[in-house]
Short mmCIF file of C-alpha atoms in Angstrom, two decimals:
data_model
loop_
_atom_site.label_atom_id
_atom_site.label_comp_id
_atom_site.label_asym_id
_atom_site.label_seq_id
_atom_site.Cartn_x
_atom_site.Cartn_y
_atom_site.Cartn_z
CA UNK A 1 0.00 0.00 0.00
CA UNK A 2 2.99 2.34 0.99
CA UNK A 3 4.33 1.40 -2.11
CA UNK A 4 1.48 2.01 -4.14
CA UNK A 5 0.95 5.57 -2.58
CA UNK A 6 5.18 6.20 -3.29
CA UNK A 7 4.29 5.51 -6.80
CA UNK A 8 1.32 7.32 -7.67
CA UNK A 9 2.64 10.85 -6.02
CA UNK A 10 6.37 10.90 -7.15
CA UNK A 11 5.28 12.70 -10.98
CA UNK A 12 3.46 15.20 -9.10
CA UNK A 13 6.63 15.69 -6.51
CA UNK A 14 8.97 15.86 -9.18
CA UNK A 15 6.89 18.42 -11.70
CA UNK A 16 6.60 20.31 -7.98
CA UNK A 17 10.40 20.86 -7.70
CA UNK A 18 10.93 21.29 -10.94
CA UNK A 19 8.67 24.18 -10.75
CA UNK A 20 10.36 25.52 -7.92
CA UNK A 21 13.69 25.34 -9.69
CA UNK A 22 12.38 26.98 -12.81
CA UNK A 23 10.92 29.91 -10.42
CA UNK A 24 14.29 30.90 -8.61
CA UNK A 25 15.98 30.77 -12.12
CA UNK A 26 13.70 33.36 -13.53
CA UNK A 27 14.05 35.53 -10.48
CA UNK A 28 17.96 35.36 -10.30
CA UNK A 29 17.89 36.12 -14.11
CA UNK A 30 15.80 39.27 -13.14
CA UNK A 31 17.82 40.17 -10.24
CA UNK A 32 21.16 39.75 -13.07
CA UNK A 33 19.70 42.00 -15.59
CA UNK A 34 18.88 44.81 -12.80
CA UNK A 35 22.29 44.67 -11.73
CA UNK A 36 23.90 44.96 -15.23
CA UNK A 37 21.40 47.83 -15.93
CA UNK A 38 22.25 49.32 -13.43
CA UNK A 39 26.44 48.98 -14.02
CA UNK A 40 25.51 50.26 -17.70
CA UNK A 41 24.26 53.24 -16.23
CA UNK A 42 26.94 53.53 -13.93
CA UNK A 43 29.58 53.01 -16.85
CA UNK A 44 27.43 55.90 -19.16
CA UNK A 45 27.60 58.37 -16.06
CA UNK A 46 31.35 58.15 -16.05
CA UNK A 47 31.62 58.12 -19.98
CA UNK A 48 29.81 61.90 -19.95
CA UNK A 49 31.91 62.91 -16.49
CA UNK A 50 35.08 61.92 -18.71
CA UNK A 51 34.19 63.97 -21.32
CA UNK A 52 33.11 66.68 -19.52
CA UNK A 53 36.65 66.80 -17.93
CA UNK A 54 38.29 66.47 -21.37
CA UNK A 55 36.75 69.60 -22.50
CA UNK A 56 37.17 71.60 -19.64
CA UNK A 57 40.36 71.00 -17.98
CA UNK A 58 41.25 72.65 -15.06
CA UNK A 59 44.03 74.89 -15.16
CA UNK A 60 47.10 74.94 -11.83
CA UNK A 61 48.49 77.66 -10.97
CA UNK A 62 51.60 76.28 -12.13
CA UNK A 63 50.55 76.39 -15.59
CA UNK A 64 49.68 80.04 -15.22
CA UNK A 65 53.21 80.98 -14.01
CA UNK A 66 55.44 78.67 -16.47
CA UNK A 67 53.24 80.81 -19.24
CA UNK A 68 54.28 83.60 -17.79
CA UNK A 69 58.16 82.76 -17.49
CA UNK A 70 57.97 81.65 -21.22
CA UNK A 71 56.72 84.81 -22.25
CA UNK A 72 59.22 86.67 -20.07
CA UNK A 73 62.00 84.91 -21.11
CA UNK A 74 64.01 86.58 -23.64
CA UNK A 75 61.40 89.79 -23.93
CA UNK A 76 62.60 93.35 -24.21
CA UNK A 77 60.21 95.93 -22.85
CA UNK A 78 62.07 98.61 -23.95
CA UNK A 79 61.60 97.71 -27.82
CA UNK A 80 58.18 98.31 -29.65
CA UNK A 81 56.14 95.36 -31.20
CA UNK A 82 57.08 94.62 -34.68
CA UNK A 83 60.17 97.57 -34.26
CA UNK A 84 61.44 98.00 -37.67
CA UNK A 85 58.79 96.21 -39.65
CA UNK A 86 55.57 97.91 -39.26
CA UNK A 87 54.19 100.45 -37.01
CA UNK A 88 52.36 99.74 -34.14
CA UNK A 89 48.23 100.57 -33.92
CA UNK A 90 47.00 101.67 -30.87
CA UNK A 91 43.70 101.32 -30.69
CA UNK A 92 41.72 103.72 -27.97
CA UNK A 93 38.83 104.15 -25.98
CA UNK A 94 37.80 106.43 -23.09
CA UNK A 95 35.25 105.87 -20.50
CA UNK A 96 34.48 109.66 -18.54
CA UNK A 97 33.27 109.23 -15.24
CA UNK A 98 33.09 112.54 -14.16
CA UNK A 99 33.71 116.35 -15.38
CA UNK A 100 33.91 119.31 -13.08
CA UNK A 101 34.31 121.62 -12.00
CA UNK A 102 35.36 123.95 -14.69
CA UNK A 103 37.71 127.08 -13.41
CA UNK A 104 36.84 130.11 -15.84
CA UNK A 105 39.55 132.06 -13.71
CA UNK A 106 42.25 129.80 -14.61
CA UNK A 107 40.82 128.52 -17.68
CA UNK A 108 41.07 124.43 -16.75
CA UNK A 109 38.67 121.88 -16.00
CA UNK A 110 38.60 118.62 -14.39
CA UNK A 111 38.06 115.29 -15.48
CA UNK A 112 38.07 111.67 -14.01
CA UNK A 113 38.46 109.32 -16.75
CA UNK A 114 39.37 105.39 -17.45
CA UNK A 115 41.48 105.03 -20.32
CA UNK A 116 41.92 102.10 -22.27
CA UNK A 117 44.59 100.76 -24.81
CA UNK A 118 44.65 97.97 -27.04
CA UNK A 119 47.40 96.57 -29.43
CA UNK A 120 49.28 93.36 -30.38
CA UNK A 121 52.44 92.27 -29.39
CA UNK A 122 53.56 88.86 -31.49
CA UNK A 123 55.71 88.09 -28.32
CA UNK A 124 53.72 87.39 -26.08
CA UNK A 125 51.68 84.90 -27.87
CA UNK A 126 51.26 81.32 -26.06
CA UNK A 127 49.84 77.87 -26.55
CA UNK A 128 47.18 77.11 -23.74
CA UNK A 129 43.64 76.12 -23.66
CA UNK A 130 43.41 79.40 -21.74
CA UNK A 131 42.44 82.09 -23.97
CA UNK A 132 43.53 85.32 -22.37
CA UNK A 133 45.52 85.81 -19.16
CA UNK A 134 43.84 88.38 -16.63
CA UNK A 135 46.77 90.13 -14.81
CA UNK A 136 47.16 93.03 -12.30
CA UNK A 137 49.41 96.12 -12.26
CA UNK A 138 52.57 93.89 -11.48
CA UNK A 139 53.05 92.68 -14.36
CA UNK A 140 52.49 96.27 -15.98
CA UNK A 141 56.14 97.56 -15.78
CA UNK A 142 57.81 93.56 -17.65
CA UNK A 143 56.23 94.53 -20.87
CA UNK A 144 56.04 97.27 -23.20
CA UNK A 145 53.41 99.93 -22.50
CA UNK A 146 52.50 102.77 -24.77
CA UNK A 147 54.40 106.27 -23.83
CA UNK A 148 50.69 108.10 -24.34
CA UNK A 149 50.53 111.44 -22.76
CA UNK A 150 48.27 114.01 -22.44
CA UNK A 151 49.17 117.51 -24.41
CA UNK A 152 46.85 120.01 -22.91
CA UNK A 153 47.41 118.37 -19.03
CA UNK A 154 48.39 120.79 -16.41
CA UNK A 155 48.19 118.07 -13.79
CA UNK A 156 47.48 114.56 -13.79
CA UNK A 157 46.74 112.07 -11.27
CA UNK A 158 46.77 108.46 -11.16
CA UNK A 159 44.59 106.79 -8.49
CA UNK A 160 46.57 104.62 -6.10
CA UNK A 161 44.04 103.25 -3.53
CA UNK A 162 43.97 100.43 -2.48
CA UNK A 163 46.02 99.89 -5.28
CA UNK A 164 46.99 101.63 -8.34
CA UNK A 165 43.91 101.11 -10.29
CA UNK A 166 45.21 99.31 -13.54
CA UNK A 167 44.07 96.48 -15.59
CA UNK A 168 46.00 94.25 -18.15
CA UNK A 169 44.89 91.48 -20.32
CA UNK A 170 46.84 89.26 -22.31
CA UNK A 171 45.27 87.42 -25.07
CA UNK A 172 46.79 84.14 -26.90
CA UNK A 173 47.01 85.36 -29.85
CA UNK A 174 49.36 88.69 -28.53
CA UNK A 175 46.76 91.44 -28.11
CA UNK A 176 47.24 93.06 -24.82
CA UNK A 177 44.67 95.13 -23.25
CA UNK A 178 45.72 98.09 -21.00
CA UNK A 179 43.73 100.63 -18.92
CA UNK A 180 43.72 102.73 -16.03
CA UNK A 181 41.97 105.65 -13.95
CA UNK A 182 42.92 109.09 -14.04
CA UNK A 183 42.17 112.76 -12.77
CA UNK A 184 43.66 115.23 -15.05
CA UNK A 185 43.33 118.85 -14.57
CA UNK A 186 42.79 120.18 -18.68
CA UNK A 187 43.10 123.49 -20.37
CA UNK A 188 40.27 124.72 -21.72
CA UNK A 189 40.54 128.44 -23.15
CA UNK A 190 36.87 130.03 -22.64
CA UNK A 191 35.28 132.48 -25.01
CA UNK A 192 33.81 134.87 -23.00
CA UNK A 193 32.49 137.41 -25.33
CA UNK A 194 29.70 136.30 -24.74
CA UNK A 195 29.24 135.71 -21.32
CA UNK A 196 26.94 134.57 -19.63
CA UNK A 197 25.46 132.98 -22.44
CA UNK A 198 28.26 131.41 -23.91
CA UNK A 199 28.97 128.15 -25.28
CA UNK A 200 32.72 126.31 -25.00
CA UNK A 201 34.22 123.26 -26.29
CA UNK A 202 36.64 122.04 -23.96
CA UNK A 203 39.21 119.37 -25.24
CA UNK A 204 41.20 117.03 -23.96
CA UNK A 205 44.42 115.82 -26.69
CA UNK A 206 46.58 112.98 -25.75
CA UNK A 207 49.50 111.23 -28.09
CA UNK A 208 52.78 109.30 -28.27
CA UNK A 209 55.44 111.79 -26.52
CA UNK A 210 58.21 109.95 -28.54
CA UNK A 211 57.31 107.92 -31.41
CA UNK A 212 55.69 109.61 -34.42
CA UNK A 213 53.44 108.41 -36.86
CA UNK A 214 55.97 106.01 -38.95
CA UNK A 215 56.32 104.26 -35.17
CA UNK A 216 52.98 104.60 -33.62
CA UNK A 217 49.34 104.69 -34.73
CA UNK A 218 46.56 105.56 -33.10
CA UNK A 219 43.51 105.00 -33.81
CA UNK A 220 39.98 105.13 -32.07
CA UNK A 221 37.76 102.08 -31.04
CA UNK A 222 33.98 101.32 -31.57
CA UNK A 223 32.53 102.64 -28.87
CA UNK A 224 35.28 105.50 -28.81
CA UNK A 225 33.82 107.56 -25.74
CA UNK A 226 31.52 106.95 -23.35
CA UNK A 227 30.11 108.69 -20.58
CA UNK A 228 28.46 107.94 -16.81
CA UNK A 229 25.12 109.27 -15.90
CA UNK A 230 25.59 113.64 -16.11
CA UNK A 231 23.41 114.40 -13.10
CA UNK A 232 26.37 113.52 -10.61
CA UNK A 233 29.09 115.52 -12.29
CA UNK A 234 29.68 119.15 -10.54
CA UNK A 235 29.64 121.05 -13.29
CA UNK A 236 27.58 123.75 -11.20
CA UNK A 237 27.37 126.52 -13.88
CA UNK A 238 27.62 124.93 -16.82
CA UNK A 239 25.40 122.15 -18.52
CA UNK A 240 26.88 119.16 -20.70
CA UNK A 241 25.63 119.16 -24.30
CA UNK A 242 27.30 116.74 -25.86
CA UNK A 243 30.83 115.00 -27.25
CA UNK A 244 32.79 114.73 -30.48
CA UNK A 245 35.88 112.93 -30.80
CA UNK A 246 38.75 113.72 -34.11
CA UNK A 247 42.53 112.82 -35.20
CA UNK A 248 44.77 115.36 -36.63
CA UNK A 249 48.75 115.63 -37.48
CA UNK A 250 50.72 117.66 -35.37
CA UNK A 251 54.27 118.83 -37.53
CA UNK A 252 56.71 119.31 -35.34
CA UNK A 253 61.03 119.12 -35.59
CA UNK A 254 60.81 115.84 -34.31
CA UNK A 255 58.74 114.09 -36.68
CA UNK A 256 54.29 113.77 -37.05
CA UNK A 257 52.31 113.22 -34.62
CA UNK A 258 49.28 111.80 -34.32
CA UNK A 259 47.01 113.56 -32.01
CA UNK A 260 43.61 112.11 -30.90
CA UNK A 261 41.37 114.77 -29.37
CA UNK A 262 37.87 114.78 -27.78
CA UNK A 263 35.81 117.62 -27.33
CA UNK A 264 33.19 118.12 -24.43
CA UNK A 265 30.48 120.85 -25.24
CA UNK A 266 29.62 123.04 -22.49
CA UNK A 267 26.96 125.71 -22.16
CA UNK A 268 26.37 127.89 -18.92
CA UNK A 269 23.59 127.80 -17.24
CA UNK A 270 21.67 130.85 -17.53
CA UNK A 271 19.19 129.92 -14.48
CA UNK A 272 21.82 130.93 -12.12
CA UNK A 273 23.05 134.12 -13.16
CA UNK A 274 19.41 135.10 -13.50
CA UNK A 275 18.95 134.66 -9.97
CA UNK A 276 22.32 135.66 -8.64
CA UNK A 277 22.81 139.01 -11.09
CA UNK A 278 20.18 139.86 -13.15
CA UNK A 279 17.23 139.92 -11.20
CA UNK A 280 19.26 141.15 -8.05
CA UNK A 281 20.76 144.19 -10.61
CA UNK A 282 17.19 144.79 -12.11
CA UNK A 283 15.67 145.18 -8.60
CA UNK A 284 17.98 147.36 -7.79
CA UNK A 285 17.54 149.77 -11.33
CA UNK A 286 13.97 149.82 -10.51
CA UNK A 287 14.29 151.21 -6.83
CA UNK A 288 16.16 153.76 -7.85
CA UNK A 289 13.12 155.37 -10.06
CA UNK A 290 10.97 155.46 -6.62
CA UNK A 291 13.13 159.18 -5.88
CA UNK A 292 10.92 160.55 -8.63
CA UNK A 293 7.97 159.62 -6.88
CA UNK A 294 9.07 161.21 -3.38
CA UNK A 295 8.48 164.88 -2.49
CA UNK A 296 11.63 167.05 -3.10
CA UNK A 297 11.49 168.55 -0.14
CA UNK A 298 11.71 165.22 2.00
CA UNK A 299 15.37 165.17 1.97
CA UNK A 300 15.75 162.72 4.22
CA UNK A 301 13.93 160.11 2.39
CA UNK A 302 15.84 160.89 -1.06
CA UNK A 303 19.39 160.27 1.22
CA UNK A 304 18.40 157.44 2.83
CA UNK A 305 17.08 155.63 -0.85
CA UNK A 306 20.48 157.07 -2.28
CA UNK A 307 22.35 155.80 0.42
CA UNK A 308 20.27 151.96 0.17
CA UNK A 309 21.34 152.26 -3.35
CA UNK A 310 25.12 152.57 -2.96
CA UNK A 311 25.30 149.91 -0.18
CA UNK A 312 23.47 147.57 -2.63
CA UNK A 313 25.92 148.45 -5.46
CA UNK A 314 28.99 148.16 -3.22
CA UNK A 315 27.61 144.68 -2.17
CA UNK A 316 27.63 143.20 -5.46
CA UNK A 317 31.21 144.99 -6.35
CA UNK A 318 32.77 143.96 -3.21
CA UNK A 319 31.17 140.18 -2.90
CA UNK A 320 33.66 139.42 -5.92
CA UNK A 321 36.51 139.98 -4.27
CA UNK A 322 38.16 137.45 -1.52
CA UNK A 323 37.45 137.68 2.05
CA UNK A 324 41.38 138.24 2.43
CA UNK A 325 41.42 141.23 0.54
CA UNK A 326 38.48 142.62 2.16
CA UNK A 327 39.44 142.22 5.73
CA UNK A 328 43.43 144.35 4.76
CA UNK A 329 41.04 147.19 2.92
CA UNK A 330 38.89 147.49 6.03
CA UNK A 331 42.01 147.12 8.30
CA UNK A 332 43.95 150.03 6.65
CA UNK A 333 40.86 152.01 6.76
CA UNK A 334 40.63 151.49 10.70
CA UNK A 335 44.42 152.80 10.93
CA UNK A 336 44.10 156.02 8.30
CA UNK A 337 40.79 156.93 10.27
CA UNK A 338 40.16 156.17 14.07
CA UNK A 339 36.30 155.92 14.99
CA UNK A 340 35.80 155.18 11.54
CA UNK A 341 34.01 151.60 10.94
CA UNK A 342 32.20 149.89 7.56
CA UNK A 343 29.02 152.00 6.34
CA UNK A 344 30.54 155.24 7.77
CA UNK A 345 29.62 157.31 4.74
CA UNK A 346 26.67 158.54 7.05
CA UNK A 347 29.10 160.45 9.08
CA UNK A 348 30.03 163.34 6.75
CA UNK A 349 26.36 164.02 6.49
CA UNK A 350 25.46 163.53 10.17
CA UNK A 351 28.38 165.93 10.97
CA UNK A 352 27.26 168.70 8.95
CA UNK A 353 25.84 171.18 11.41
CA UNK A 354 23.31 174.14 10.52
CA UNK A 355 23.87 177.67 11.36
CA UNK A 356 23.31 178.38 14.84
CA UNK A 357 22.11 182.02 16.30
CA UNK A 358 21.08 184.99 14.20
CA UNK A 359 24.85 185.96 13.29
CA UNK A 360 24.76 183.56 10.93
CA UNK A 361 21.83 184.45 9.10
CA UNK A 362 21.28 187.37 6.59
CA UNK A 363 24.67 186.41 4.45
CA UNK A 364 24.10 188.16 1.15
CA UNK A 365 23.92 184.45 -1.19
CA UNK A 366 21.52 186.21 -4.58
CA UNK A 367 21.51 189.55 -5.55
CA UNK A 368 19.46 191.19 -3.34
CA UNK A 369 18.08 188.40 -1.74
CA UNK A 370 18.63 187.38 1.90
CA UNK A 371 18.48 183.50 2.53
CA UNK A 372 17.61 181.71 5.44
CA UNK A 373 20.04 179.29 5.05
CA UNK A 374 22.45 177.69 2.89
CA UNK A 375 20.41 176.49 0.65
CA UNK A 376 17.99 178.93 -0.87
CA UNK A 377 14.61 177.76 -2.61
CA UNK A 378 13.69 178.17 -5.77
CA UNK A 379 10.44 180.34 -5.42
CA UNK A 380 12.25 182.65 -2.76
CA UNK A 381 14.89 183.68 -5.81
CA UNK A 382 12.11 183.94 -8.68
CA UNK A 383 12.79 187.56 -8.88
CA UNK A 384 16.55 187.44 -8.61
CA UNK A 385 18.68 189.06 -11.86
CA UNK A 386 20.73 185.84 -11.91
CA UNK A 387 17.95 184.40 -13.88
CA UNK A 388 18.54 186.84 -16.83
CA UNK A 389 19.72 184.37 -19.71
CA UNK A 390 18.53 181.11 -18.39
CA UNK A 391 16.51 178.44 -18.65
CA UNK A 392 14.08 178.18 -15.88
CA UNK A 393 13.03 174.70 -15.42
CA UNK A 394 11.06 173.25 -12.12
CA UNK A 395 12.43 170.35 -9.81
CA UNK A 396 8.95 168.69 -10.06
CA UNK A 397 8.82 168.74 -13.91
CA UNK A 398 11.97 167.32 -13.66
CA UNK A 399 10.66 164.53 -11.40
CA UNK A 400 7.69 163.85 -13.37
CA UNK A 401 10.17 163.57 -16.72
CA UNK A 402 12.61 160.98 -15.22
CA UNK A 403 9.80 159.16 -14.15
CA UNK A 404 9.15 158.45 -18.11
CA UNK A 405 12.74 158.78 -19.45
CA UNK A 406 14.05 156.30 -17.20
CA UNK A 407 11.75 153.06 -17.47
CA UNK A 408 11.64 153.64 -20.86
CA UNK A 409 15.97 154.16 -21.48
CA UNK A 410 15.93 151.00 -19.14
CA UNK A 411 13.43 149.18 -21.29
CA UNK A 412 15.12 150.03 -24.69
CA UNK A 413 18.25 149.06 -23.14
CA UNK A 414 17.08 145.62 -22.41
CA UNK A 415 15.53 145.09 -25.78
CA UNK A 416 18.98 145.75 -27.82
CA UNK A 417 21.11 143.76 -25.05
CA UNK A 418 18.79 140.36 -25.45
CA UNK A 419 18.81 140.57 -29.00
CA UNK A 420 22.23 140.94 -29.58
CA UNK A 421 23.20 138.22 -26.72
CA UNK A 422 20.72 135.97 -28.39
CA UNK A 423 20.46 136.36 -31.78
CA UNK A 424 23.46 138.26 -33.02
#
């Protein structure tokens, strides 16, 4: 019976474990391919790693210095590029960052500029997947550097805080890029003729001081000039118009040169000297006519607007000059005249003293007239014989004349002196 049993059930064991084999070989065949999926990926994630590093290689610091000792090796800085083959182009470009303030006394003004130069030097090419070497000032005095000065300069500064603010870039290929920041202090001649509504071009010329043109060209880049924002410039009086740049030959004993020049239009603003002289001046025209308007016999009055006048007048001489100057002139006044002080000119009049007592009355001052005092009026002498031969013409009449004469003189005057400013 055991046997029997043995028998019947051993196909169905064996297709069992069969079974079971063929499972666990499909899932370790699963579990292979995962694995080599995942070591393909592995393998293509190192592939693009590799070739990222082949196309970027990173550079040592090494490398950067035996480029530099190659180049160095052998160079002369005191020799031009390309001496006695070609000349050398200089190619230029100016970046303003400032103008002002402009000195009309000493005829200069002041810039702050950056100024670039570019040119090539066949020396200092070099092999390296660098393309251009980006250098400080040290390196600045080892090569040759363009002898550019600036013609019209009466003082120049470079700026050496932190450090002295140049830049230099060397390129593979041999061009060299050079700039750095300056403050120069320019002549600029001003027409005043026509003042204060005048216009001025102020340059600013720079060149080689010792090559001429055979050795040395310049030449201007694309963008030549360019300027910061004008509203932070101190230019106070003036306003910038605009900028024009030009090239001209300068024939001297020592050979042509070529002289690059920029010009830097300036016109003067008219807003302030309206304020600070014409309306002050016009003001003070127009006071003047209210004498004609006052009763002549109010002397006091007619003094003390004659007197307002002149202190006004003296004001706007005097606030020219330096403080210095003022403060000797008022000192040497003090020691000529003791008790004296500014704005005496009252004390000649206050000092004058009438006539006192009846001695000094009845002086014979007309034909037979007797005056009352020094000054005699006009209807008390009517009758006098010093008339005979004159014109007799009234003080009022002469008041109420001036009082046309005068606004219109003033107002014809104005007409032909804004026409001619403006339009002639």
């Amino acid at each position: 019976m055991g046997s029997w049993k043995a028998f019947f059930f051993s196909p169905f064991l064996l297709w069992s474990q069969s079974r079971g084999v063929r499972l666990m070989f499909l899932l370790l065949t699963l579990h292979l391919g995962n694995c080599v999926d995942k070591a393909d990926d592995e393998d293509d994630e190192d592939l693009t790693v590799n070739k990222t590093w082949v196309l970027a290689p990173k550079i040592h610091e090494g490398d950067i210095t035996q480029i530099l000792n190659s180049l160095l090796q052998g160079y002369d800085n005191k020799l031009r590029p390309d001496i006695g083959v070609r000349p050398t182009v200089i190619e230029t470009d100016v970046y303003v960052n400032s103008i002002g303030p402009v000195d009309p006394i000493n005829m200069e003004y002041t810039i702050d500029i950056i100024f670039a130069q570019t040119w090539f030097d066949s020396r200092l090419k070099f092999n390296s997947t660098m393309k251009v070497l980006m250098l400080n000032s040290n390196m600045v005095g080892k090569i040759w550097i363009p002898d550019t000065f600036f013609r019209n300069s009466r003082k120049s500064d470079a700026h050496w805080i932190t450090t002295p603010n140049r830049l230099l870039r060397i390129w593979n290929d041999g061009r060299v890029l050079y700039t750095l920041r300056l403050t120069i202090n320019a002549e600029c001649y001003l027409q005043l003729h026509n003042f204060p509504m005048d216009e001025h071009s102020c340059p600013l010329e720079f060149s080689s001081y010792g090559y001429p043109k055979n050795e040395i060209e310049y030449k201007w880049k694309k963008p030549s000039v360019e300027v910061a924002d004008p509203k932070y410039w101190r230019l106070y009086q003036f306003a910038f118009v605009g900028l024009r740049n030009s090239t001209e030959i300068s024939h001297t004993i020592s050979g042509d040169y070529i002289i690059m020049t920029i010009f830097f239009d300036l016109s003067r603003r008219m807003g302030y000297f309206t304020i600070q002289t014409y309306i002050p001046c016009i003001l003070t025209v127009v006071l003047s006519w209210v004498s004609f308007w006052i009763n002549k016999d109010a002397v006091p009055a007619r003094t003390s607007l004659a007197l307002m006048e002149y202190g006004t007048l003296h004001y706007f001489t005097s606030n020219k000059k330096g403080k210095t100057t003022r403060d000797r002139k008022l000192k040497n006044k003090a020691s000529m005249s003791s008790g004296l002080h500014p704005g005496s000119t009252l004390i000649p009049m206050n000092s004058i003293s009438l006539p006192q007592g009846e001695d000094d009355y009845g002086y014979q001052c007309l034909e037979g007239k007797d005056c009352a005092s020094f000054f005699c009026c006009f209807e008390d002498c009517r009758t006098g014989s010093w008339r005979e031969g004159r014109i007799h013409i009234r003080i009022a009449k002469i008041d109420s004349y001036s009082r046309i004469f005068f606004p219109t003189a003033f107002a014809l005057f104005n007409l032909v002196y804004w026409v001619g400013y403006l339009y002639l």
